[in-house]
């Protein structure tokens, strides 16, 4: 190879190679420091676009999971309240059965009726004052649980219905007639017998409503199980695109560090070659 005093081609080649290797080494060190293979669009534009789409899916699914958990929480409050209503109605059965007995005096029946009235009032209070997240849970409108994966949306609806002593409803698909206890009393044996019939119907209605609530809870729990699996799979896919393969990157760093050292030595050697030209001049 000819030697020139105007252009040091070996030095230029060594400098270019060293610059490329230093850029690669800087990128590798950045990957190690962030743990990410893709840190900008320049690293892998297509991969970044796919990963961003997956991240949008994961974000939507995480919020959907929270929506479902809120819905389950609300229905659990409803079920607990209906459990209290069942306990109250069971006590009312005892009172009405006792008041139906012909041996009870009018004074005794009045006392029984007073407690029955308290039970009816408490049922109405439960319907009016049971809240979840600041809102009454016993409403006639349908509450929709919104679910999304950022690509498609759907809802799971639930209708609890109102609750008071004058309107004890069954499940919406049960076909049971709402029961009105507000006009029942235990002041007479005949009235107590009528009240007992209505109370038993109310217990059936509440059981039907609790069954419907439980079915919706199961549906929501199934939905959250599916969502959890989707989040896991999408997170794994996103990680496979974005995350750095640490053992591989460490190997690259070692290789590039050695190349950087040899590149510096080669550049120094190439720069010293021109000084040999002076020895050729007599």
PDB file of N, CA and C in Angstrom, residues 161-258:
ATOM      1  N   UNK A 161     -82.894  -2.625  41.325  1.00  0.00           N
ATOM      2  CA  UNK A 161     -84.268  -2.265  41.648  1.00  0.00           C
ATOM      3  C   UNK A 161     -84.365  -1.561  42.995  1.00  0.00           C
ATOM      4  N   UNK A 162     -85.486  -0.898  43.199  1.00  0.00           N
ATOM      5  CA  UNK A 162     -85.700  -0.188  44.464  1.00  0.00           C
ATOM      6  C   UNK A 162     -86.102  -1.161  45.562  1.00  0.00           C
ATOM      7  N   UNK A 163     -86.010  -0.698  46.805  1.00  0.00           N
ATOM      8  CA  UNK A 163     -86.353  -1.537  47.956  1.00  0.00           C
ATOM      9  C   UNK A 163     -87.016  -0.681  49.019  1.00  0.00           C
ATOM     10  N   UNK A 164     -88.197  -1.110  49.465  1.00  0.00           N
ATOM     11  CA  UNK A 164     -88.887  -0.506  50.605  1.00  0.00           C
ATOM     12  C   UNK A 164     -89.899  -1.530  51.098  1.00  0.00           C
ATOM     13  N   UNK A 165     -90.485  -1.271  52.257  1.00  0.00           N
ATOM     14  CA  UNK A 165     -91.471  -2.218  52.782  1.00  0.00           C
ATOM     15  C   UNK A 165     -92.698  -2.309  51.885  1.00  0.00           C
ATOM     16  N   UNK A 166     -92.901  -1.318  51.042  1.00  0.00           N
ATOM     17  CA  UNK A 166     -94.049  -1.340  50.127  1.00  0.00           C
ATOM     18  C   UNK A 166     -93.690  -1.899  48.755  1.00  0.00           C
ATOM     19  N   UNK A 167     -92.404  -2.259  48.569  1.00  0.00           N
ATOM     20  CA  UNK A 167     -91.984  -2.730  47.246  1.00  0.00           C
ATOM     21  C   UNK A 167     -90.784  -3.662  47.385  1.00  0.00           C
ATOM     22  N   UNK A 168     -91.063  -4.901  47.761  1.00  0.00           N
ATOM     23  CA  UNK A 168     -90.011  -5.898  47.893  1.00  0.00           C
ATOM     24  C   UNK A 168     -90.064  -6.770  46.649  1.00  0.00           C
ATOM     25  N   UNK A 169     -89.083  -6.539  45.771  1.00  0.00           N
ATOM     26  CA  UNK A 169     -89.104  -7.170  44.452  1.00  0.00           C
ATOM     27  C   UNK A 169     -88.309  -8.460  44.427  1.00  0.00           C
ATOM     28  N   UNK A 170     -88.685  -9.310  43.456  1.00  0.00           N
ATOM     29  CA  UNK A 170     -87.890 -10.495  43.160  1.00  0.00           C
ATOM     30  C   UNK A 170     -86.902 -10.200  42.063  1.00  0.00           C
ATOM     31  N   UNK A 171     -86.200 -11.208  41.598  1.00  0.00           N
ATOM     32  CA  UNK A 171     -85.279 -11.029  40.485  1.00  0.00           C
ATOM     33  C   UNK A 171     -86.019 -10.564  39.248  1.00  0.00           C
ATOM     34  N   UNK A 172     -85.321  -9.806  38.393  1.00  0.00           N
ATOM     35  CA  UNK A 172     -85.987  -9.201  37.236  1.00  0.00           C
ATOM     36  C   UNK A 172     -86.491 -10.230  36.241  1.00  0.00           C
ATOM     37  N   UNK A 173     -85.906 -11.433  36.263  1.00  0.00           N
ATOM     38  CA  UNK A 173     -86.338 -12.478  35.334  1.00  0.00           C
ATOM     39  C   UNK A 173     -87.150 -13.568  36.035  1.00  0.00           C
ATOM     40  N   UNK A 174     -87.463 -13.360  37.317  1.00  0.00           N
ATOM     41  CA  UNK A 174     -88.143 -14.409  38.086  1.00  0.00           C
ATOM     42  C   UNK A 174     -89.634 -14.456  37.835  1.00  0.00           C
ATOM     43  N   UNK A 175     -90.218 -13.337  37.404  1.00  0.00           N
ATOM     44  CA  UNK A 175     -91.659 -13.279  37.218  1.00  0.00           C
ATOM     45  C   UNK A 175     -92.437 -13.159  38.514  1.00  0.00           C
ATOM     46  N   UNK A 176     -91.726 -12.933  39.619  1.00  0.00           N
ATOM     47  CA  UNK A 176     -92.399 -12.804  40.912  1.00  0.00           C
ATOM     48  C   UNK A 176     -92.975 -11.399  41.067  1.00  0.00           C
ATOM     49  N   UNK A 177     -94.119 -11.337  41.707  1.00  0.00           N
ATOM     50  CA  UNK A 177     -94.781 -10.052  41.937  1.00  0.00           C
ATOM     51  C   UNK A 177     -94.197  -9.369  43.166  1.00  0.00           C
ATOM     52  N   UNK A 178     -93.956  -8.070  43.053  1.00  0.00           N
ATOM     53  CA  UNK A 178     -93.453  -7.322  44.199  1.00  0.00           C
ATOM     54  C   UNK A 178     -94.448  -7.385  45.350  1.00  0.00           C
ATOM     55  N   UNK A 179     -93.919  -7.425  46.570  1.00  0.00           N
ATOM     56  CA  UNK A 179     -94.749  -7.563  47.771  1.00  0.00           C
ATOM     57  C   UNK A 179     -94.813  -6.230  48.496  1.00  0.00           C
ATOM     58  N   UNK A 180     -96.018  -5.883  48.961  1.00  0.00           N
ATOM     59  CA  UNK A 180     -96.235  -4.659  49.733  1.00  0.00           C
ATOM     60  C   UNK A 180     -96.600  -5.036  51.162  1.00  0.00           C
ATOM     61  N   UNK A 181     -95.674  -4.792  52.088  1.00  0.00           N
ATOM     62  CA  UNK A 181     -95.918  -5.090  53.498  1.00  0.00           C
ATOM     63  C   UNK A 181     -96.421  -3.873  54.271  1.00  0.00           C
ATOM     64  N   UNK A 182     -96.418  -2.716  53.627  1.00  0.00           N
ATOM     65  CA  UNK A 182     -96.693  -1.489  54.363  1.00  0.00           C
ATOM     66  C   UNK A 182     -98.111  -1.453  54.947  1.00  0.00           C
ATOM     67  N   UNK A 183     -99.046  -2.137  54.306  1.00  0.00           N
ATOM     68  CA  UNK A 183    -100.444  -2.106  54.797  1.00  0.00           C
ATOM     69  C   UNK A 183    -100.761  -3.278  55.713  1.00  0.00           C
ATOM     70  N   UNK A 184     -99.820  -4.206  55.854  1.00  0.00           N
ATOM     71  CA  UNK A 184    -100.049  -5.360  56.740  1.00  0.00           C
ATOM     72  C   UNK A 184     -99.903  -4.941  58.196  1.00  0.00           C
ATOM     73  N   UNK A 185    -100.651  -5.615  59.072  1.00  0.00           N
ATOM     74  CA  UNK A 185    -100.524  -5.361  60.504  1.00  0.00           C
ATOM     75  C   UNK A 185    -100.799  -6.647  61.262  1.00  0.00           C
ATOM     76  N   UNK A 186    -100.426  -6.633  62.511  1.00  0.00           N
ATOM     77  CA  UNK A 186    -100.588  -7.822  63.365  1.00  0.00           C
ATOM     78  C   UNK A 186    -101.578  -7.574  64.501  1.00  0.00           C
ATOM     79  N   UNK A 187    -102.469  -6.604  64.310  1.00  0.00           N
ATOM     80  CA  UNK A 187    -103.379  -6.246  65.402  1.00  0.00           C
ATOM     81  C   UNK A 187    -104.542  -7.227  65.553  1.00  0.00           C
ATOM     82  N   UNK A 188    -104.763  -8.044  64.549  1.00  0.00           N
ATOM     83  CA  UNK A 188    -105.802  -9.073  64.641  1.00  0.00           C
ATOM     84  C   UNK A 188    -105.221 -10.390  64.171  1.00  0.00           C
ATOM     85  N   UNK A 189    -105.906 -11.485  64.534  1.00  0.00           N
ATOM     86  CA  UNK A 189    -105.439 -12.804  64.111  1.00  0.00           C
ATOM     87  C   UNK A 189    -105.515 -12.945  62.602  1.00  0.00           C
ATOM     88  N   UNK A 190    -106.617 -12.466  61.998  1.00  0.00           N
ATOM     89  CA  UNK A 190    -106.768 -12.549  60.547  1.00  0.00           C
ATOM     90  C   UNK A 190    -105.727 -11.690  59.838  1.00  0.00           C
ATOM     91  N   UNK A 191    -105.509 -10.497  60.365  1.00  0.00           N
ATOM     92  CA  UNK A 191    -104.510  -9.620  59.767  1.00  0.00           C
ATOM     93  C   UNK A 191    -103.118 -10.212  59.855  1.00  0.00           C
ATOM     94  N   UNK A 192    -102.829 -10.846  60.967  1.00  0.00           N
ATOM     95  CA  UNK A 192    -101.520 -11.464  61.150  1.00  0.00           C
ATOM     96  C   UNK A 192    -101.319 -12.621  60.169  1.00  0.00           C
ATOM     97  N   UNK A 193    -102.411 -13.383  59.900  1.00  0.00           N
ATOM     98  CA  UNK A 193    -102.328 -14.487  58.948  1.00  0.00           C
ATOM     99  C   UNK A 193    -102.044 -13.974  57.542  1.00  0.00           C
ATOM    100  N   UNK A 194    -102.730 -12.907  57.175  1.00  0.00           N
ATOM    101  CA  UNK A 194    -102.485 -12.283  55.868  1.00  0.00           C
ATOM    102  C   UNK A 194    -101.046 -11.765  55.782  1.00  0.00           C
ATOM    103  N   UNK A 195    -100.605 -11.118  56.854  1.00  0.00           N
ATOM    104  CA  UNK A 195     -99.240 -10.591  56.881  1.00  0.00           C
ATOM    105  C   UNK A 195     -98.220 -11.719  56.745  1.00  0.00           C
ATOM    106  N   UNK A 196     -98.488 -12.857  57.381  1.00  0.00           N
ATOM    107  CA  UNK A 196     -97.568 -13.996  57.319  1.00  0.00           C
ATOM    108  C   UNK A 196     -97.405 -14.476  55.883  1.00  0.00           C
ATOM    109  N   UNK A 197     -98.530 -14.518  55.150  1.00  0.00           N
ATOM    110  CA  UNK A 197     -98.470 -14.931  53.745  1.00  0.00           C
ATOM    111  C   UNK A 197     -97.602 -13.959  52.947  1.00  0.00           C
ATOM    112  N   UNK A 198     -97.810 -12.668  53.163  1.00  0.00           N
ATOM    113  CA  UNK A 198     -97.036 -11.657  52.437  1.00  0.00           C
ATOM    114  C   UNK A 198     -95.559 -11.702  52.823  1.00  0.00           C
ATOM    115  N   UNK A 199     -95.289 -11.928  54.091  1.00  0.00           N
ATOM    116  CA  UNK A 199     -93.888 -11.978  54.541  1.00  0.00           C
ATOM    117  C   UNK A 199     -93.157 -13.133  53.877  1.00  0.00           C
ATOM    118  N   UNK A 200     -93.807 -14.271  53.793  1.00  0.00           N
ATOM    119  CA  UNK A 200     -93.178 -15.436  53.152  1.00  0.00           C
ATOM    120  C   UNK A 200     -92.931 -15.179  51.664  1.00  0.00           C
ATOM    121  N   UNK A 201     -93.868 -14.484  51.017  1.00  0.00           N
ATOM    122  CA  UNK A 201     -93.647 -14.107  49.617  1.00  0.00           C
ATOM    123  C   UNK A 201     -92.452 -13.156  49.504  1.00  0.00           C
ATOM    124  N   UNK A 202     -92.350 -12.234  50.453  1.00  0.00           N
ATOM    125  CA  UNK A 202     -91.230 -11.280  50.440  1.00  0.00           C
ATOM    126  C   UNK A 202     -89.898 -12.005  50.602  1.00  0.00           C
ATOM    127  N   UNK A 203     -89.888 -13.010  51.475  1.00  0.00           N
ATOM    128  CA  UNK A 203     -88.651 -13.794  51.665  1.00  0.00           C
ATOM    129  C   UNK A 203     -88.260 -14.492  50.369  1.00  0.00           C
ATOM    130  N   UNK A 204     -89.266 -15.034  49.672  1.00  0.00           N
ATOM    131  CA  UNK A 204     -88.999 -15.676  48.379  1.00  0.00           C
ATOM    132  C   UNK A 204     -88.447 -14.678  47.371  1.00  0.00           C
ATOM    133  N   UNK A 205     -89.037 -13.475  47.359  1.00  0.00           N
ATOM    134  CA  UNK A 205     -88.567 -12.441  46.439  1.00  0.00           C
ATOM    135  C   UNK A 205     -87.123 -12.039  46.726  1.00  0.00           C
ATOM    136  N   UNK A 206     -86.815 -11.850  47.996  1.00  0.00           N
ATOM    137  CA  UNK A 206     -85.452 -11.446  48.362  1.00  0.00           C
ATOM    138  C   UNK A 206     -84.451 -12.539  47.985  1.00  0.00           C
ATOM    139  N   UNK A 207     -84.826 -13.800  48.215  1.00  0.00           N
ATOM    140  CA  UNK A 207     -83.941 -14.909  47.841  1.00  0.00           C
ATOM    141  C   UNK A 207     -83.706 -14.924  46.337  1.00  0.00           C
ATOM    142  N   UNK A 208     -84.786 -14.646  45.580  1.00  0.00           N
ATOM    143  CA  UNK A 208     -84.657 -14.594  44.123  1.00  0.00           C
ATOM    144  C   UNK A 208     -83.728 -13.462  43.706  1.00  0.00           C
ATOM    145  N   UNK A 209     -83.874 -12.312  44.334  1.00  0.00           N
ATOM    146  CA  UNK A 209     -83.023 -11.168  44.010  1.00  0.00           C
ATOM    147  C   UNK A 209     -81.565 -11.451  44.369  1.00  0.00           C
ATOM    148  N   UNK A 210     -81.339 -12.091  45.504  1.00  0.00           N
ATOM    149  CA  UNK A 210     -79.969 -12.417  45.893  1.00  0.00           C
ATOM    150  C   UNK A 210     -79.345 -13.411  44.913  1.00  0.00           C
ATOM    151  N   UNK A 211     -80.163 -14.342  44.415  1.00  0.00           N
ATOM    152  CA  UNK A 211     -79.657 -15.282  43.418  1.00  0.00           C
ATOM    153  C   UNK A 211     -79.250 -14.569  42.139  1.00  0.00           C
ATOM    154  N   UNK A 212     -80.052 -13.593  41.729  1.00  0.00           N
ATOM    155  CA  UNK A 212     -79.732 -12.818  40.531  1.00  0.00           C
ATOM    156  C   UNK A 212     -78.461 -11.998  40.741  1.00  0.00           C
ATOM    157  N   UNK A 213     -78.345 -11.390  41.909  1.00  0.00           N
ATOM    158  CA  UNK A 213     -77.139 -10.619  42.228  1.00  0.00           C
ATOM    159  C   UNK A 213     -75.912 -11.534  42.211  1.00  0.00           C
ATOM    160  N   UNK A 214     -76.048 -12.708  42.803  1.00  0.00           N
ATOM    161  CA  UNK A 214     -74.932 -13.655  42.834  1.00  0.00           C
ATOM    162  C   UNK A 214     -74.519 -14.098  41.440  1.00  0.00           C
ATOM    163  N   UNK A 215     -75.499 -14.292  40.552  1.00  0.00           N
ATOM    164  CA  UNK A 215     -75.180 -14.688  39.182  1.00  0.00           C
ATOM    165  C   UNK A 215     -74.407 -13.587  38.461  1.00  0.00           C
ATOM    166  N   UNK A 216     -74.787 -12.338  38.706  1.00  0.00           N
ATOM    167  CA  UNK A 216     -74.075 -11.229  38.081  1.00  0.00           C
ATOM    168  C   UNK A 216     -72.661 -11.109  38.634  1.00  0.00           C
ATOM    169  N   UNK A 217     -72.499 -11.333  39.939  1.00  0.00           N
ATOM    170  CA  UNK A 217     -71.160 -11.322  40.534  1.00  0.00           C
ATOM    171  C   UNK A 217     -70.292 -12.398  39.874  1.00  0.00           C
ATOM    172  N   UNK A 218     -70.859 -13.584  39.674  1.00  0.00           N
ATOM    173  CA  UNK A 218     -70.103 -14.656  39.024  1.00  0.00           C
ATOM    174  C   UNK A 218     -69.716 -14.278  37.602  1.00  0.00           C
ATOM    175  N   UNK A 219     -70.632 -13.618  36.899  1.00  0.00           N
ATOM    176  CA  UNK A 219     -70.338 -13.166  35.540  1.00  0.00           C
ATOM    177  C   UNK A 219     -69.199 -12.155  35.543  1.00  0.00           C
ATOM    178  N   UNK A 220     -69.237 -11.230  36.488  1.00  0.00           N
ATOM    179  CA  UNK A 220     -68.182 -10.223  36.572  1.00  0.00           C
ATOM    180  C   UNK A 220     -66.848 -10.851  36.977  1.00  0.00           C
ATOM    181  N   UNK A 221     -66.881 -11.826  37.870  1.00  0.00           N
ATOM    182  CA  UNK A 221     -65.645 -12.491  38.268  1.00  0.00           C
ATOM    183  C   UNK A 221     -65.041 -13.271  37.098  1.00  0.00           C
ATOM    184  N   UNK A 222     -65.914 -13.882  36.295  1.00  0.00           N
ATOM    185  CA  UNK A 222     -65.415 -14.573  35.100  1.00  0.00           C
ATOM    186  C   UNK A 222     -64.773 -13.573  34.144  1.00  0.00           C
ATOM    187  N   UNK A 223     -65.395 -12.399  34.019  1.00  0.00           N
ATOM    188  CA  UNK A 223     -64.843 -11.362  33.143  1.00  0.00           C
ATOM    189  C   UNK A 223     -63.478 -10.894  33.630  1.00  0.00           C
ATOM    190  N   UNK A 224     -63.335 -10.710  34.936  1.00  0.00           N
ATOM    191  CA  UNK A 224     -62.048 -10.233  35.456  1.00  0.00           C
ATOM    192  C   UNK A 224     -60.965 -11.299  35.330  1.00  0.00           C
ATOM    193  N   UNK A 225     -61.356 -12.581  35.372  1.00  0.00           N
ATOM    194  CA  UNK A 225     -60.381 -13.657  35.145  1.00  0.00           C
ATOM    195  C   UNK A 225     -59.864 -13.616  33.711  1.00  0.00           C
ATOM    196  N   UNK A 226     -60.777 -13.391  32.772  1.00  0.00           N
ATOM    197  CA  UNK A 226     -60.384 -13.284  31.362  1.00  0.00           C
ATOM    198  C   UNK A 226     -59.484 -12.070  31.164  1.00  0.00           C
ATOM    199  N   UNK A 227     -59.862 -10.960  31.785  1.00  0.00           N
ATOM    200  CA  UNK A 227     -59.068  -9.732  31.655  1.00  0.00           C
ATOM    201  C   UNK A 227     -57.660  -9.945  32.205  1.00  0.00           C
ATOM    202  N   UNK A 228     -57.554 -10.608  33.334  1.00  0.00           N
ATOM    203  CA  UNK A 228     -56.231 -10.854  33.940  1.00  0.00           C
ATOM    204  C   UNK A 228     -55.351 -11.668  33.005  1.00  0.00           C
ATOM    205  N   UNK A 229     -55.947 -12.672  32.355  1.00  0.00           N
ATOM    206  CA  UNK A 229     -55.188 -13.489  31.409  1.00  0.00           C
ATOM    207  C   UNK A 229     -54.749 -12.661  30.208  1.00  0.00           C
ATOM    208  N   UNK A 230     -55.646 -11.812  29.720  1.00  0.00           N
ATOM    209  CA  UNK A 230     -55.298 -10.942  28.594  1.00  0.00           C
ATOM    210  C   UNK A 230     -54.165  -9.990  28.960  1.00  0.00           C
ATOM    211  N   UNK A 231     -54.244  -9.407  30.143  1.00  0.00           N
ATOM    212  CA  UNK A 231     -53.187  -8.486  30.579  1.00  0.00           C
ATOM    213  C   UNK A 231     -51.848  -9.210  30.649  1.00  0.00           C
ATOM    214  N   UNK A 232     -51.863 -10.415  31.200  1.00  0.00           N
ATOM    215  CA  UNK A 232     -50.624 -11.201  31.318  1.00  0.00           C
ATOM    216  C   UNK A 232     -50.025 -11.481  29.944  1.00  0.00           C
ATOM    217  N   UNK A 233     -50.868 -11.917  29.002  1.00  0.00           N
ATOM    218  CA  UNK A 233     -50.369 -12.261  27.673  1.00  0.00           C
ATOM    219  C   UNK A 233     -49.870 -11.034  26.919  1.00  0.00           C
ATOM    220  N   UNK A 234     -50.612  -9.934  27.003  1.00  0.00           N
ATOM    221  CA  UNK A 234     -50.201  -8.720  26.301  1.00  0.00           C
ATOM    222  C   UNK A 234     -48.939  -8.121  26.913  1.00  0.00           C
ATOM    223  N   UNK A 235     -48.834  -8.189  28.246  1.00  0.00           N
ATOM    224  CA  UNK A 235     -47.626  -7.682  28.910  1.00  0.00           C
ATOM    225  C   UNK A 235     -46.409  -8.492  28.495  1.00  0.00           C
ATOM    226  N   UNK A 236     -46.599  -9.799  28.381  1.00  0.00           N
ATOM    227  CA  UNK A 236     -45.501 -10.665  27.942  1.00  0.00           C
ATOM    228  C   UNK A 236     -45.088 -10.323  26.511  1.00  0.00           C
ATOM    229  N   UNK A 237     -46.082 -10.082  25.646  1.00  0.00           N
ATOM    230  CA  UNK A 237     -45.782  -9.734  24.252  1.00  0.00           C
ATOM    231  C   UNK A 237     -45.065  -8.378  24.181  1.00  0.00           C
ATOM    232  N   UNK A 238     -45.560  -7.400  24.942  1.00  0.00           N
ATOM    233  CA  UNK A 238     -44.939  -6.072  24.950  1.00  0.00           C
ATOM    234  C   UNK A 238     -43.508  -6.137  25.491  1.00  0.00           C
ATOM    235  N   UNK A 239     -43.324  -6.958  26.511  1.00  0.00           N
ATOM    236  CA  UNK A 239     -41.983  -7.118  27.087  1.00  0.00           C
ATOM    237  C   UNK A 239     -41.027  -7.741  26.079  1.00  0.00           C
ATOM    238  N   UNK A 240     -41.525  -8.721  25.316  1.00  0.00           N
ATOM    239  CA  UNK A 240     -40.678  -9.369  24.324  1.00  0.00           C
ATOM    240  C   UNK A 240     -40.205  -8.408  23.243  1.00  0.00           C
ATOM    241  N   UNK A 241     -41.021  -7.398  22.961  1.00  0.00           N
ATOM    242  CA  UNK A 241     -40.648  -6.403  21.946  1.00  0.00           C
ATOM    243  C   UNK A 241     -39.731  -5.329  22.526  1.00  0.00           C
ATOM    244  N   UNK A 242     -40.086  -4.802  23.694  1.00  0.00           N
ATOM    245  CA  UNK A 242     -39.417  -3.627  24.245  1.00  0.00           C
ATOM    246  C   UNK A 242     -38.195  -3.948  25.102  1.00  0.00           C
ATOM    247  N   UNK A 243     -38.237  -5.020  25.874  1.00  0.00           N
ATOM    248  CA  UNK A 243     -37.186  -5.260  26.866  1.00  0.00           C
ATOM    249  C   UNK A 243     -35.907  -5.785  26.226  1.00  0.00           C
ATOM    250  N   UNK A 244     -34.806  -5.390  26.811  1.00  0.00           N
ATOM    251  CA  UNK A 244     -33.499  -5.845  26.333  1.00  0.00           C
ATOM    252  C   UNK A 244     -33.220  -7.258  26.827  1.00  0.00           C
ATOM    253  N   UNK A 245     -32.527  -8.036  25.995  1.00  0.00           N
ATOM    254  CA  UNK A 245     -32.045  -9.354  26.400  1.00  0.00           C
ATOM    255  C   UNK A 245     -30.707  -9.119  27.111  1.00  0.00           C
ATOM    256  N   UNK A 246     -30.763  -9.050  28.436  1.00  0.00           N
ATOM    257  CA  UNK A 246     -29.604  -8.591  29.204  1.00  0.00           C
ATOM    258  C   UNK A 246     -28.346  -9.426  28.943  1.00  0.00           C
ATOM    259  N   UNK A 247     -28.388 -10.764  29.000  1.00  0.00           N
ATOM    260  CA  UNK A 247     -27.152 -11.520  28.722  1.00  0.00           C
ATOM    261  C   UNK A 247     -26.574 -11.203  27.337  1.00  0.00           C
ATOM    262  N   UNK A 248     -27.466 -11.059  26.349  1.00  0.00           N
ATOM    263  CA  UNK A 248     -27.000 -10.735  25.001  1.00  0.00           C
ATOM    264  C   UNK A 248     -26.383  -9.342  24.947  1.00  0.00           C
ATOM    265  N   UNK A 249     -27.025  -8.378  25.617  1.00  0.00           N
ATOM    266  CA  UNK A 249     -26.517  -7.006  25.600  1.00  0.00           C
ATOM    267  C   UNK A 249     -25.184  -6.913  26.342  1.00  0.00           C
ATOM    268  N   UNK A 250     -25.045  -7.658  27.451  1.00  0.00           N
ATOM    269  CA  UNK A 250     -23.763  -7.664  28.167  1.00  0.00           C
ATOM    270  C   UNK A 250     -22.657  -8.213  27.279  1.00  0.00           C
ATOM    271  N   UNK A 251     -22.960  -9.257  26.506  1.00  0.00           N
ATOM    272  CA  UNK A 251     -21.983  -9.798  25.566  1.00  0.00           C
ATOM    273  C   UNK A 251     -21.598  -8.785  24.512  1.00  0.00           C
ATOM    274  N   UNK A 252     -22.606  -8.051  24.008  1.00  0.00           N
ATOM    275  CA  UNK A 252     -22.319  -7.010  23.021  1.00  0.00           C
ATOM    276  C   UNK A 252     -21.432  -5.915  23.625  1.00  0.00           C
ATOM    277  N   UNK A 253     -21.718  -5.539  24.863  1.00  0.00           N
ATOM    278  CA  UNK A 253     -20.931  -4.498  25.515  1.00  0.00           C
ATOM    279  C   UNK A 253     -19.471  -4.921  25.647  1.00  0.00           C
ATOM    280  N   UNK A 254     -19.253  -6.168  26.032  1.00  0.00           N
ATOM    281  CA  UNK A 254     -17.873  -6.655  26.174  1.00  0.00           C
ATOM    282  C   UNK A 254     -17.157  -6.624  24.840  1.00  0.00           C
ATOM    283  N   UNK A 255     -17.855  -7.083  23.789  1.00  0.00           N
ATOM    284  CA  UNK A 255     -17.249  -7.072  22.463  1.00  0.00           C
ATOM    285  C   UNK A 255     -16.943  -5.657  21.993  1.00  0.00           C
ATOM    286  N   UNK A 256     -17.900  -4.761  22.197  1.00  0.00           N
ATOM    287  CA  UNK A 256     -17.722  -3.385  21.735  1.00  0.00           C
ATOM    288  C   UNK A 256     -16.662  -2.658  22.556  1.00  0.00           C
ATOM    289  N   UNK A 257     -16.541  -2.981  23.827  1.00  0.00           N
ATOM    290  CA  UNK A 257     -15.481  -2.367  24.659  1.00  0.00           C
ATOM    291  C   UNK A 257     -14.109  -2.768  24.161  1.00  0.00           C
ATOM    292  N   UNK A 258     -13.963  -4.044  23.801  1.00  0.00           N
ATOM    293  CA  UNK A 258     -12.674  -4.517  23.273  1.00  0.00           C
ATOM    294  C   UNK A 258     -12.376  -3.841  21.944  1.00  0.00           C
TER     295      UNK A 258
END
